[in-house]
Coordinates of C-alpha atoms in Angstrom, one line a residue:
Chain A
M1082 CA 23.1 12.1 -42.0
R1083 CA 22.5 8.5 -42.5
T1084 CA 23.9 7.7 -39.0
R1085 CA 21.7 10.4 -37.4
E1086 CA 18.6 9.0 -39.2
Y1087 CA 19.4 5.5 -38.1
V1088 CA 19.9 6.5 -34.4
T1089 CA 16.8 8.7 -34.4
G1090 CA 14.8 5.8 -35.9
L1091 CA 16.2 3.3 -33.5
A1092 CA 15.4 5.7 -30.6
A1093 CA 11.8 6.1 -31.7
A1094 CA 11.4 2.3 -32.1
V1095 CA 12.7 1.7 -28.5
C1096 CA 10.3 4.3 -27.2
M1097 CA 7.4 2.6 -28.9
M1098 CA 8.3 -0.8 -27.9
F1099 CA 8.5 0.2 -24.1
A1100 CA 5.4 2.3 -24.2
A1101 CA 3.5 -0.6 -25.6
C1102 CA 4.5 -3.0 -22.8
M1103 CA 2.8 -0.7 -20.3
E1104 CA -0.9 -0.9 -20.6
D1105 CA -3.8 -0.8 -18.2
E1106 CA -5.0 -4.2 -17.2
P1107 CA -8.2 -5.4 -15.4
F1108 CA -8.5 -5.1 -11.7
K1109 CA -9.9 -8.6 -11.5
R1110 CA -9.3 -12.0 -12.9
P1111 CA -12.0 -13.5 -15.1
Y1112 CA -14.7 -15.0 -13.1
E1113 CA -14.2 -18.8 -12.8
G1114 CA -17.0 -19.9 -10.7
L1115 CA -17.9 -20.0 -6.9
A1116 CA -16.9 -23.4 -5.9
P1117 CA -14.9 -23.2 -2.6
R1118 CA -11.7 -25.0 -2.5
Q1119 CA -11.2 -27.9 -0.2
L1120 CA -8.4 -27.0 2.2
A1121 CA -7.2 -28.8 5.3
D1122 CA -8.9 -26.2 7.6
D1123 CA -12.0 -26.4 9.9
W1124 CA -14.4 -25.7 7.0
V1125 CA -16.7 -28.3 5.5
V1126 CA -17.3 -27.5 1.8
S1127 CA -20.7 -27.9 0.4
T1128 CA -22.6 -26.8 -2.6
P1129 CA -25.5 -24.1 -3.0
E1130 CA -27.9 -27.0 -4.0
H1131 CA -27.2 -28.9 -0.8
E1132 CA -27.8 -25.9 1.4
H1133 CA -30.8 -24.7 -0.5
V1134 CA -29.2 -21.7 -2.1
N1135 CA -30.4 -20.8 -5.6
R1136 CA -27.2 -21.3 -7.6
Q1137 CA -28.4 -19.2 -10.5
K1138 CA -29.1 -16.2 -8.3
L1139 CA -25.8 -16.6 -6.4
E1140 CA -23.9 -16.9 -9.7
Q1141 CA -25.4 -13.6 -10.8
V1142 CA -24.3 -11.9 -7.6
F1143 CA -20.7 -13.1 -8.2
Q1144 CA -20.8 -12.1 -11.9
I1145 CA -22.0 -8.6 -11.1
A1146 CA -19.4 -8.2 -8.3
Y1147 CA -16.7 -9.3 -10.9
R1148 CA -18.0 -7.2 -13.7
E1149 CA -19.1 -3.9 -12.3
D1150 CA -16.6 -1.0 -11.7
R1151 CA -18.1 -0.2 -8.3
F1152 CA -16.6 -3.4 -7.0
R1153 CA -13.3 -2.8 -8.7
L1154 CA -11.2 -3.4 -5.5
L1155 CA -13.1 -6.5 -4.4
R1156 CA -10.7 -9.2 -3.2
S1157 CA -13.0 -12.1 -1.9
V1158 CA -16.5 -13.1 -1.3
T1159 CA -17.1 -16.0 1.0
I1160 CA -20.6 -17.5 1.7
V1161 CA -21.4 -19.8 4.6
R1162 CA -24.8 -21.5 5.0
N1163 CA -25.8 -24.0 7.6
G1164 CA -22.3 -23.9 8.8
K1165 CA -20.9 -25.0 5.6
L1166 CA -18.9 -23.2 2.8
V1167 CA -21.1 -22.9 -0.2
A1168 CA -19.5 -20.3 -2.3
E1169 CA -16.1 -18.6 -2.3
S1170 CA -14.2 -16.6 -4.9
Y1171 CA -11.0 -14.6 -5.0
A1172 CA -11.3 -11.8 -7.6
Q1173 CA -7.7 -10.5 -7.7
D1174 CA -5.5 -13.4 -6.8
T1175 CA -6.4 -17.0 -5.9
D1176 CA -3.7 -17.0 -3.3
D1177 CA -5.5 -14.5 -1.3
I1178 CA -7.3 -17.4 0.3
Y1179 CA -4.0 -17.9 2.2
R1180 CA -3.2 -14.2 3.0
I1181 CA -4.1 -12.2 6.0
Q1182 CA -5.0 -8.6 5.4
N1183 CA -6.0 -5.5 7.2
V1184 CA -9.8 -5.7 8.1
K1185 CA -9.8 -2.1 9.2
S1186 CA -12.8 -1.3 11.3
V1187 CA -14.1 -4.9 11.5
T1188 CA -11.5 -4.8 14.3
K1189 CA -14.0 -2.8 16.4
T1190 CA -16.4 -5.7 16.3
F1191 CA -13.7 -7.9 17.7
T1192 CA -13.1 -5.4 20.5
S1193 CA -16.8 -5.7 21.3
I1194 CA -16.7 -9.5 21.3
L1195 CA -13.6 -9.3 23.7
T1196 CA -15.4 -7.0 25.9
G1197 CA -18.2 -9.4 26.3
I1198 CA -15.9 -12.2 27.1
A1199 CA -14.0 -9.9 29.6
L1200 CA -17.2 -9.0 31.2
H1201 CA -18.3 -12.7 31.4
E1202 CA -15.0 -13.7 33.0
K1203 CA -15.1 -10.8 35.5
I1204 CA -12.1 -9.1 34.1
L1205 CA -14.3 -6.1 33.6
D1206 CA -17.0 -5.3 36.1
S1207 CA -19.7 -3.7 34.2
L1208 CA -20.5 -1.4 31.2
N1209 CA -21.4 1.3 33.6
Q1210 CA -17.8 1.3 35.0
P1211 CA -16.2 4.6 34.4
L1212 CA -13.0 4.3 32.6
S1213 CA -11.5 6.7 35.2
S1214 CA -11.9 3.8 37.7
I1215 CA -9.7 1.5 35.5
F1216 CA -6.9 3.9 34.6
P1217 CA -7.3 6.9 36.9
E1218 CA -4.0 8.4 36.5
Y1219 CA -4.8 9.4 32.9
F1220 CA -7.9 11.4 34.0
D1221 CA -6.0 13.7 36.5
A1222 CA -5.2 15.9 33.6
H1223 CA -8.7 15.5 32.0
P1224 CA -11.1 15.7 34.9
D1225 CA -14.0 16.7 32.5
K1226 CA -13.8 13.2 31.0
K1227 CA -14.1 11.2 34.3
G1228 CA -17.7 10.4 33.6
I1229 CA -16.9 8.4 30.5
T1230 CA -17.9 4.8 30.9
L1231 CA -17.3 1.5 29.0
R1232 CA -20.8 1.8 27.6
H1233 CA -20.2 5.3 26.3
A1234 CA -17.1 4.0 24.6
L1235 CA -18.9 1.0 23.1
T1236 CA -21.6 3.1 21.6
M1237 CA -19.3 5.9 20.4
R1238 CA -20.8 8.4 22.7
T1239 CA -17.8 9.4 24.8
G1240 CA -18.3 12.9 23.3
L1241 CA -14.6 13.0 22.4
Y1242 CA -14.0 15.0 19.2
Y1243 CA -12.3 13.0 16.4
N1244 CA -11.6 13.8 12.8
D1245 CA -10.0 11.0 10.9
E1246 CA -8.1 13.2 8.4
E1247 CA -6.3 15.4 11.1
H1248 CA -6.2 12.8 13.8
A1249 CA -5.5 9.3 12.4
Y1250 CA -1.8 9.8 11.7
K1251 CA -0.8 11.4 15.0
F1252 CA -3.0 9.0 16.8
R1253 CA -1.3 6.1 15.1
F1254 CA 2.3 7.2 16.1
S1255 CA 1.5 8.7 19.6
N1256 CA 3.8 7.5 22.3
N1257 CA 1.0 7.9 24.9
V1258 CA -2.1 7.2 22.9
I1259 CA -4.5 7.2 25.9
D1260 CA -3.4 10.7 26.9
Y1261 CA -3.6 11.8 23.2
I1262 CA -7.2 10.5 23.0
L1263 CA -8.3 12.1 26.2
A1264 CA -6.7 15.5 25.3
S1265 CA -9.3 15.8 22.5
P1266 CA -12.0 18.3 23.3
L1267 CA -15.5 17.2 24.3
N1268 CA -18.3 17.8 21.7
G1269 CA -20.8 17.4 24.5
P1270 CA -21.2 15.5 27.8
P1271 CA -20.5 11.8 27.6
G1272 CA -23.4 9.6 26.7
V1273 CA -25.2 12.0 24.4
R1274 CA -23.8 12.4 21.0
F1275 CA -22.7 9.5 18.6
F1276 CA -19.2 10.2 17.1
Y1277 CA -17.8 7.3 15.1
S1278 CA -14.0 7.1 15.8
D1279 CA -11.0 4.9 16.4
D1280 CA -10.4 6.6 19.8
N1281 CA -13.4 5.1 21.6
P1282 CA -12.5 1.4 20.9
T1283 CA -8.9 2.2 21.9
L1284 CA -10.0 3.3 25.3
V1285 CA -11.8 -0.1 25.6
S1286 CA -8.7 -1.9 24.4
Y1287 CA -6.7 -0.2 27.1
A1288 CA -9.3 -0.9 29.8
I1289 CA -9.2 -4.7 28.9
Q1290 CA -5.3 -4.4 28.9
R1291 CA -5.2 -2.9 32.3
K1292 CA -7.5 -5.4 33.9
Y1293 CA -6.1 -8.4 31.9
G1294 CA -2.5 -7.4 32.5
R1295 CA -1.4 -7.8 28.8
P1296 CA -2.5 -6.1 25.6
M1297 CA -5.9 -6.9 24.1
A1298 CA -4.3 -8.8 21.2
D1299 CA -2.9 -11.4 23.7
F1300 CA -6.3 -11.7 25.3
A1301 CA -7.8 -12.2 21.8
N1302 CA -5.3 -15.0 21.1
E1303 CA -6.1 -16.8 24.4
V1304 CA -9.9 -16.5 24.4
L1305 CA -10.9 -16.1 20.7
F1306 CA -8.3 -17.0 18.1
K1307 CA -7.0 -20.2 19.7
P1308 CA -10.4 -21.7 20.4
L1309 CA -11.5 -20.9 16.8
G1310 CA -8.3 -22.3 15.4
I1311 CA -7.1 -19.0 14.0
T1312 CA -3.4 -19.1 14.0
D1313 CA -2.4 -16.6 11.3
W1314 CA -3.3 -13.1 12.5
I1315 CA -1.7 -9.7 13.4
W1316 CA -3.1 -7.1 15.5
E1317 CA -1.1 -3.9 15.4
S1318 CA -0.3 -1.9 18.5
H1319 CA 0.4 1.8 19.2
N1320 CA 3.9 2.8 20.2
D1321 CA 3.2 2.2 23.8
N1322 CA 2.1 -1.4 23.1
I1323 CA -1.7 -0.7 23.4
S1324 CA -3.5 -2.9 20.8
F1325 CA -5.6 -0.7 18.3
G1326 CA -9.1 -1.0 19.3
G1327 CA -10.7 0.2 16.2
S1328 CA -8.6 -1.0 13.2
N1329 CA -5.5 -2.7 12.0
M1330 CA -6.2 -6.3 12.7
Y1331 CA -5.2 -8.7 9.9
L1332 CA -7.0 -11.9 9.1
K1333 CA -7.8 -14.4 6.4
P1334 CA -11.4 -14.3 4.8
R1335 CA -12.2 -17.9 6.0
D1336 CA -11.0 -16.9 9.5
M1337 CA -13.3 -14.0 9.4
A1338 CA -16.1 -16.3 8.4
K1339 CA -15.3 -18.5 11.4
V1340 CA -16.0 -15.5 13.7
G1341 CA -19.3 -14.8 11.8
Q1342 CA -20.3 -18.4 12.2
M1343 CA -19.5 -18.4 15.9
L1344 CA -21.7 -15.4 16.3
L1345 CA -24.5 -17.0 14.3
Q1346 CA -24.2 -20.0 16.7
N1347 CA -24.7 -17.6 19.7
G1348 CA -21.1 -17.7 20.8
V1349 CA -20.4 -21.5 20.3
W1350 CA -17.9 -23.0 18.1
K1351 CA -17.5 -26.8 17.9
G1352 CA -19.4 -27.3 21.0
R1353 CA -17.3 -24.9 23.1
R1354 CA -18.8 -21.6 24.3
I1355 CA -16.5 -18.7 23.2
V1356 CA -18.8 -15.7 23.9
D1357 CA -21.8 -15.3 26.2
S1358 CA -24.9 -15.4 24.1
A1359 CA -26.6 -12.7 26.1
W1360 CA -23.7 -10.4 25.1
I1361 CA -24.1 -11.2 21.5
A1362 CA -27.7 -10.4 21.8
E1363 CA -27.1 -7.1 23.5
A1364 CA -24.2 -6.0 21.2
T1365 CA -26.1 -6.8 18.0
R1366 CA -29.2 -5.0 19.3
L1367 CA -29.6 -1.3 18.3
Q1368 CA -28.0 0.7 21.1
V1369 CA -27.9 3.8 19.0
P1370 CA -31.0 3.5 16.8
E1371 CA -30.5 6.7 14.9
Y1372 CA -27.2 5.3 13.4
G1373 CA -28.1 1.6 13.3
Y1374 CA -25.4 0.9 15.7
G1375 CA -25.1 -1.7 18.5
Y1376 CA -21.9 -2.2 20.5
Y1377 CA -19.5 -1.9 17.6
F1378 CA -21.8 -3.8 15.4
W1379 CA -23.8 -2.3 12.5
V1380 CA -27.4 -3.3 12.5
L1381 CA -29.4 -3.4 9.5
E1382 CA -32.8 -4.0 11.0
A1383 CA -34.7 -4.1 7.7
L1384 CA -32.6 -6.9 6.4
G1385 CA -32.4 -8.7 9.8
V1386 CA -28.7 -8.4 9.6
Y1387 CA -25.9 -7.4 11.8
Q1388 CA -22.4 -7.0 10.6
A1389 CA -18.7 -5.9 11.2
S1390 CA -17.8 -3.4 8.6
G1391 CA -14.4 -1.9 7.6
H1392 CA -13.1 0.8 5.4
G1393 CA -12.6 -0.2 1.8
G1394 CA -15.3 -2.9 1.8
Q1395 CA -14.4 -5.4 4.6
S1396 CA -17.4 -7.1 6.1
I1397 CA -18.6 -10.0 8.2
I1398 CA -22.3 -10.1 7.7
V1399 CA -24.6 -12.4 9.8
V1400 CA -28.1 -13.2 8.8
P1401 CA -29.5 -15.3 11.6
S1402 CA -32.9 -15.9 9.9
K1403 CA -31.1 -17.5 7.0
E1404 CA -28.3 -19.3 8.8
L1405 CA -26.2 -17.3 6.6
V1406 CA -22.7 -15.7 7.0
V1407 CA -21.3 -13.4 4.2
V1408 CA -17.6 -12.2 4.3
V1409 CA -16.4 -9.7 1.8
T1410 CA -12.9 -8.4 1.6
A1411 CA -11.5 -5.6 -0.6
W1412 CA -8.4 -3.4 -0.9
P1413 CA -8.3 -1.8 2.5
Y1414 CA -6.5 1.4 1.9
M1415 CA -8.6 3.1 -0.8
T1416 CA -9.5 6.8 0.0
D1417 CA -12.8 6.6 -1.8
T1418 CA -15.3 5.2 0.6
G1419 CA -18.0 4.6 -2.1
W1420 CA -17.6 1.0 -1.5
L1421 CA -18.8 1.0 1.9
R1422 CA -22.3 0.0 2.8
D1423 CA -23.8 1.5 -0.3
N1424 CA -22.7 -1.2 -2.6
F1425 CA -22.3 -4.8 -1.4
E1426 CA -24.5 -4.4 1.5
G1427 CA -26.9 -2.0 -0.1
T1428 CA -27.6 -4.1 -3.2
L1429 CA -26.0 -7.5 -3.8
L1430 CA -26.5 -8.6 -0.1
K1431 CA -30.3 -8.4 -0.7
D1432 CA -29.8 -10.8 -3.7
V1433 CA -27.7 -13.2 -1.6
I1434 CA -30.4 -13.3 1.0
A1435 CA -33.0 -13.7 -1.6
A1436 CA -31.0 -16.7 -3.0
C1437 CA -31.3 -18.5 0.3
E1438 CA -34.5 -20.6 0.2
Chain B
M221 CA 18.2 -17.2 -3.7
S222 CA 18.4 -17.3 0.0
T223 CA 18.4 -14.1 2.2
S224 CA 21.9 -14.6 3.4
S225 CA 23.3 -15.1 0.0
T226 CA 21.4 -12.1 -1.3
N227 CA 22.8 -10.1 1.5
A228 CA 26.3 -11.3 0.7
A229 CA 25.8 -10.5 -3.0
C230 CA 24.5 -7.0 -2.1
R231 CA 27.5 -6.4 0.1
A232 CA 29.9 -7.7 -2.5
L233 CA 28.2 -5.3 -5.1
R234 CA 28.3 -2.4 -2.9
F235 CA 32.1 -3.1 -2.3
S236 CA 33.0 -3.5 -5.8
V237 CA 31.1 -0.3 -6.7
F238 CA 32.9 1.5 -4.0
I239 CA 36.3 0.2 -5.3
A240 CA 35.4 1.1 -8.9
L241 CA 34.4 4.6 -7.8
L242 CA 37.6 5.1 -5.9
F243 CA 39.7 4.0 -9.0
L244 CA 37.5 6.1 -11.4
F245 CA 37.7 9.2 -9.4
H246 CA 41.4 8.7 -8.8
N247 CA 41.8 8.7 -12.6
T248 CA 39.6 11.7 -13.0
L249 CA 41.8 13.6 -10.6
H250 CA 45.2 12.5 -11.7
G251 CA 44.7 11.0 -15.2
Q252 CA 43.5 14.0 -17.1
N253 CA 45.5 15.8 -19.7
E254 CA 45.9 19.6 -19.6
T255 CA 43.8 19.7 -22.8
D256 CA 40.8 18.1 -21.2
V257 CA 37.8 20.4 -21.0
S258 CA 35.5 20.3 -18.0
R259 CA 32.0 21.7 -18.2
H260 CA 29.0 22.2 -15.9
A261 CA 25.5 22.2 -17.2
L262 CA 22.1 23.2 -15.7
G263 CA 18.8 22.4 -17.1
Y264 CA 15.2 22.2 -16.6
S265 CA 13.0 19.6 -18.2
L266 CA 9.4 19.1 -18.6
G267 CA 8.4 15.4 -18.9
F268 CA 5.4 13.1 -19.2
A269 CA 5.5 10.1 -17.0
R270 CA 3.8 6.9 -17.2
I271 CA 4.0 4.8 -14.0
K272 CA 2.7 1.4 -13.4
E273 CA 3.1 0.4 -9.7
E274 CA 1.9 -3.2 -10.0
N275 CA 2.2 -3.8 -6.2
L276 CA -0.7 -1.5 -5.9
L277 CA -2.9 -1.8 -8.9
P278 CA -2.8 -2.8 -12.6
K279 CA -3.4 0.6 -13.9
V280 CA -1.1 3.1 -15.4
H281 CA -0.8 6.5 -13.8
S282 CA 0.4 9.3 -16.0
G283 CA 1.2 13.0 -15.6
V284 CA 3.6 15.8 -15.9
L285 CA 7.1 15.8 -14.3
H286 CA 9.2 18.9 -13.6
A287 CA 12.8 18.2 -13.4
L288 CA 16.1 20.0 -12.5
N289 CA 19.2 18.6 -14.1
Y290 CA 22.9 19.1 -13.4
E291 CA 25.6 17.5 -15.5
F292 CA 29.4 17.7 -15.1
Q293 CA 31.6 16.5 -17.8
V294 CA 35.3 16.2 -18.3
Q295 CA 36.0 15.6 -22.0
G296 CA 39.3 14.1 -23.4
N297 CA 40.5 10.8 -24.3
L298 CA 38.9 9.5 -21.2
S299 CA 35.7 11.5 -20.5
H300 CA 33.7 11.6 -17.4
S301 CA 30.1 12.3 -16.9
V302 CA 28.2 12.9 -13.7
I303 CA 24.5 13.5 -14.0
V304 CA 22.1 14.5 -11.2
Q305 CA 18.5 14.9 -11.7
L306 CA 15.6 15.8 -9.3
A307 CA 12.1 15.5 -10.4
Y308 CA 8.7 16.0 -9.1
G309 CA 5.3 15.7 -10.5
T310 CA 1.7 14.5 -10.1
V311 CA 0.2 11.5 -11.8
S312 CA -3.3 10.0 -12.1
T313 CA -5.4 7.4 -13.8
D314 CA -8.5 8.0 -15.7
I315 CA -10.5 6.8 -12.8
T316 CA -8.4 8.5 -10.1
R317 CA -10.5 10.9 -7.9
D318 CA -9.1 13.6 -5.6
E319 CA -5.7 15.0 -6.5
G320 CA -4.0 12.0 -7.8
A321 CA -0.6 10.8 -6.7
F322 CA 2.8 12.7 -6.3
N323 CA 5.9 11.3 -7.6
A324 CA 9.3 12.5 -6.6
R325 CA 12.5 11.0 -8.1
L326 CA 16.3 11.3 -7.9
L327 CA 18.8 10.1 -10.3
V328 CA 22.7 10.2 -9.8
S329 CA 24.9 8.6 -12.4
Y330 CA 28.4 8.5 -13.1
S331 CA 30.1 7.1 -16.3
P332 CA 33.7 7.2 -17.5
Q333 CA 33.8 7.0 -21.3
F334 CA 36.4 5.9 -23.6
V335 CA 36.8 7.1 -27.3
V336 CA 36.0 4.1 -29.4
R337 CA 35.9 5.7 -32.7
R338 CA 36.5 9.2 -34.0
A339 CA 35.9 9.9 -37.8
G340 CA 35.2 13.2 -39.4
G341 CA 33.0 15.0 -37.2
M342 CA 31.7 12.0 -35.3
T343 CA 32.9 10.8 -32.0
Y344 CA 31.7 7.6 -30.4
C345 CA 32.5 7.0 -26.8
M346 CA 31.3 4.2 -24.4
G347 CA 32.1 3.0 -20.9
P348 CA 30.7 1.6 -17.7
M349 CA 28.1 3.3 -15.8
I350 CA 27.0 3.3 -12.2
A351 CA 23.6 4.8 -11.4
Y352 CA 21.5 5.3 -8.2
S353 CA 17.9 6.1 -8.8
S354 CA 15.1 6.4 -6.6
S355 CA 11.4 7.1 -7.3
L356 CA 8.8 7.7 -4.5
A357 CA 5.0 7.9 -4.9
E358 CA 2.0 8.3 -2.8
Y359 CA -1.1 7.2 -4.5
Q360 CA -3.7 9.1 -2.3
T361 CA -6.7 7.7 -4.0
W362 CA -5.7 4.1 -3.9
D363 CA -3.6 3.9 -0.8
E364 CA -3.9 6.7 1.7
A365 CA -1.4 5.2 4.1
H366 CA 1.7 3.7 2.4
A367 CA 4.6 4.9 0.4
Y368 CA 5.6 3.1 -2.9
W369 CA 9.0 3.3 -4.1
G370 CA 11.7 1.8 -6.4
T371 CA 15.2 2.3 -5.6
A372 CA 18.2 0.9 -7.6
L373 CA 21.9 1.0 -7.4
S374 CA 22.9 -0.4 -10.8
L375 CA 25.7 -1.1 -13.2
G376 CA 25.4 -0.8 -16.9
M377 CA 26.9 0.8 -20.0
S378 CA 26.9 4.3 -21.3
N379 CA 27.2 5.1 -25.0
V380 CA 27.6 8.6 -26.4
M381 CA 27.8 9.6 -30.1
S382 CA 28.6 13.2 -30.9
L383 CA 28.2 14.8 -34.3
D384 CA 29.9 18.1 -35.1
I385 CA 27.5 19.9 -37.4
G386 CA 29.5 23.0 -37.9
S387 CA 29.5 26.6 -36.5
A388 CA 30.5 25.1 -33.0
R389 CA 27.1 23.3 -32.9
D390 CA 26.7 19.6 -32.2
L391 CA 24.3 16.8 -31.9
T392 CA 24.7 14.2 -29.3
F393 CA 23.0 11.0 -28.8
R394 CA 23.3 9.1 -25.6
L395 CA 22.1 5.6 -24.7
D396 CA 22.5 4.4 -21.0
C397 CA 21.6 1.0 -20.0
S398 CA 21.6 -0.7 -16.6
L399 CA 21.4 -4.5 -16.5
L400 CA 22.3 -5.5 -13.0
G401 CA 22.2 -4.1 -9.6
I402 CA 20.4 -4.1 -6.2
T403 CA 16.9 -3.0 -5.8
S404 CA 14.7 -1.9 -3.0
R405 CA 10.8 -2.2 -3.3
P406 CA 8.1 -2.2 -0.8
D407 CA 6.5 -5.4 0.3
R408 CA 3.6 -6.4 -2.0
F409 CA 1.4 -7.1 1.1
R410 CA 2.3 -4.8 3.9
L411 CA 1.4 -5.9 7.3
Y412 CA 1.3 -2.5 8.9
A413 CA -1.3 0.1 8.4
N414 CA 0.6 3.4 8.2
E415 CA 3.8 4.6 6.7
R416 CA 5.8 7.0 9.1
W417 CA 6.0 10.0 6.8
T418 CA 9.1 11.6 8.0
F419 CA 12.2 12.3 5.8
S420 CA 14.5 10.0 7.8
N421 CA 12.1 7.1 7.7
L422 CA 11.5 7.4 4.0
V423 CA 15.2 7.5 3.2
K424 CA 15.6 4.4 5.5
I425 CA 12.9 2.4 4.0
M426 CA 13.6 3.4 0.3
N427 CA 17.1 2.1 1.0
S428 CA 16.3 -1.1 2.8
G429 CA 15.7 -4.7 1.9
F430 CA 17.9 -4.5 -1.2
Q431 CA 17.9 -7.6 -3.4
Y432 CA 20.5 -8.3 -6.0
G433 CA 19.3 -9.0 -9.5
F434 CA 20.0 -9.0 -13.2
T435 CA 17.6 -7.8 -15.8
E436 CA 14.6 -9.4 -14.0
G437 CA 15.3 -7.2 -11.0
V438 CA 16.8 -4.1 -12.6
F439 CA 16.4 -3.0 -16.2
Q440 CA 16.8 0.7 -17.0
L441 CA 17.3 2.3 -20.3
A442 CA 17.7 6.0 -21.1
T443 CA 18.2 7.8 -24.4
T444 CA 18.8 11.4 -25.0
A445 CA 19.1 13.4 -28.1
R446 CA 20.8 16.8 -27.6
Y447 CA 21.3 19.8 -29.8
R448 CA 23.9 22.3 -28.6
T449 CA 24.5 25.8 -30.1
P450 CA 26.7 28.5 -28.7
L451 CA 25.1 31.2 -26.8
F452 CA 27.6 33.8 -25.7
S453 CA 31.2 33.8 -24.5
S454 CA 31.8 30.1 -23.8
K455 CA 28.3 29.4 -22.8
S456 CA 26.0 27.1 -24.9
L457 CA 22.3 26.5 -25.0
T458 CA 21.1 23.0 -25.3
L459 CA 17.9 21.5 -26.3
S460 CA 17.3 17.8 -25.5
C461 CA 14.7 15.2 -25.9
S462 CA 15.0 12.1 -23.6
F463 CA 13.2 8.9 -23.1
S464 CA 13.7 6.5 -20.2
Y465 CA 12.3 3.2 -19.3
S466 CA 12.8 1.6 -15.9
R467 CA 11.6 -1.8 -14.6
L468 CA 12.3 -2.6 -11.0
N469 CA 11.3 -5.8 -9.1
V470 CA 12.2 -8.1 -6.2
D471 CA 11.3 -11.6 -5.3
G472 CA 7.7 -12.1 -4.3
G473 CA 6.7 -8.7 -5.5
K474 CA 5.3 -7.1 -8.7
P475 CA 7.3 -4.7 -10.8
L476 CA 7.5 -0.9 -10.9
R477 CA 7.5 0.3 -14.5
E478 CA 8.1 3.9 -15.4
I479 CA 8.5 5.6 -18.7
V480 CA 9.4 9.3 -18.8
T481 CA 9.5 11.3 -22.0
S482 CA 10.9 14.8 -21.6
L483 CA 12.1 17.9 -23.3
E484 CA 15.0 19.9 -21.7
I485 CA 16.3 23.4 -22.0
G486 CA 19.9 23.6 -20.6
L487 CA 22.8 25.9 -20.4
W488 CA 26.3 24.7 -20.7
L489 CA 28.5 26.9 -18.4

């Protein structure tokens, strides 16, 4: 019996030992301040005081974002004022400063920027150009969709039915994604009903690809990423080598901030024009007022803000009146969309804007 | 360790495992005495799992696992034990919404055991063990797009102590421990948006990118206490209580830790 008791006791002790070493841990690191790190990149680091930002108010914003559960999957907050980095923090891992991550639907805004560049460079003719004039062969089987224009696609008003839950997976792995998109039924005639989807920007992506001759990601590299000094990026493609138009681009937070700053500077970066200022003005103006939407930009008129916004809590927020750019990243794959818009943009953004004197 | 040396180590380990298996099964087929007894056992176990997938989030998922177990034993001076376990369950955290996460797992192990000590009604056997284990999870709340897995082909030791408690009943205590092997884990930061959820792709990714490691890569421990009593004819009923701990990790990643505590009812055929 002594042996049996010994073995049982040993087993119980082992169980307790291993159970004890598997405890919940906090989502975030302890808050260690908002001072940006000096890296050998294009950013000039400054302080809130030098850029007339109330440090105390800004600290409060960061502390709330670190402390409160609704921001549990926050990864980074980057604040740029007057073209300089004034605050930056990486809540989960300080090495996230070097990591690219999926920016989800922020990608749509990049598609918009690239459309503006393609129009300016006469790669695309006009927003009223029917997509059926760019890739007519796809419309032979879908004649009811021949009236869809670039403008309809840029305002999510193609009328094409889309349901993320039943659609996203097949869409991702389709071998003929344009045909897959166009095979969706119409909710109504093109140009009428707003229906947010990943389909519409992928039609734009393919339009650029057809006219440019290479995937939109290559176009982005030539006309956007290289001029901005963005070297570490990924833009995923569908199986048929068409760049996703609406999601699945990977960037670092500081590079997202570069794009925001370039937009704030009306399309100019380091003295070089990247995007036509008229396009930025048009794309960030309310095109679908009832949904606060421009051309793949969300427009928060009450705050004087426009933004790129992605699932999980990815944002590039531009506040022209305050010379302010705010970039937020979070874990991008969470099902719960509670983060989006109602949290950072709905509450803390107001405090950040208020901190700018 | 460089990728090429890791691959070479993996190939060497796989080859040595293959040779060891050939040798051991050869002995199984040809080295047994006529007095050796072989038995099959089937069982169902209900377990409670605690899973911490640190590549995803620093929280522990827990929930109930259902498992079907099969065991084949040949008992003699050199005993052999083959265990196959298939388990499925759902796990969640206290802050998980929706339906939580599913977890499916497979374990196949083989162990030849030598009698080390036999005294009175007690028999203590030990021997090497090779185990293949694979655990797959989808954490729908936290990551709607990717699969999370931990697969290990490991080598270790198996220890079995049997106590004859009379009237053809016995108590068996088993302790298995894996200390080295090759491990497959997903990348911590995946630069693709969606997993392809097909059976063939899952099998492929769960058995790819193996890295060789000692205890820092693979550490698995399983204990079982089993009570066996005759049922009818030559059949026996078994009641078991098990505990297992697994920690798998690869370079550049964070570990997958799993603890499963289970109760099993089984039938020795």
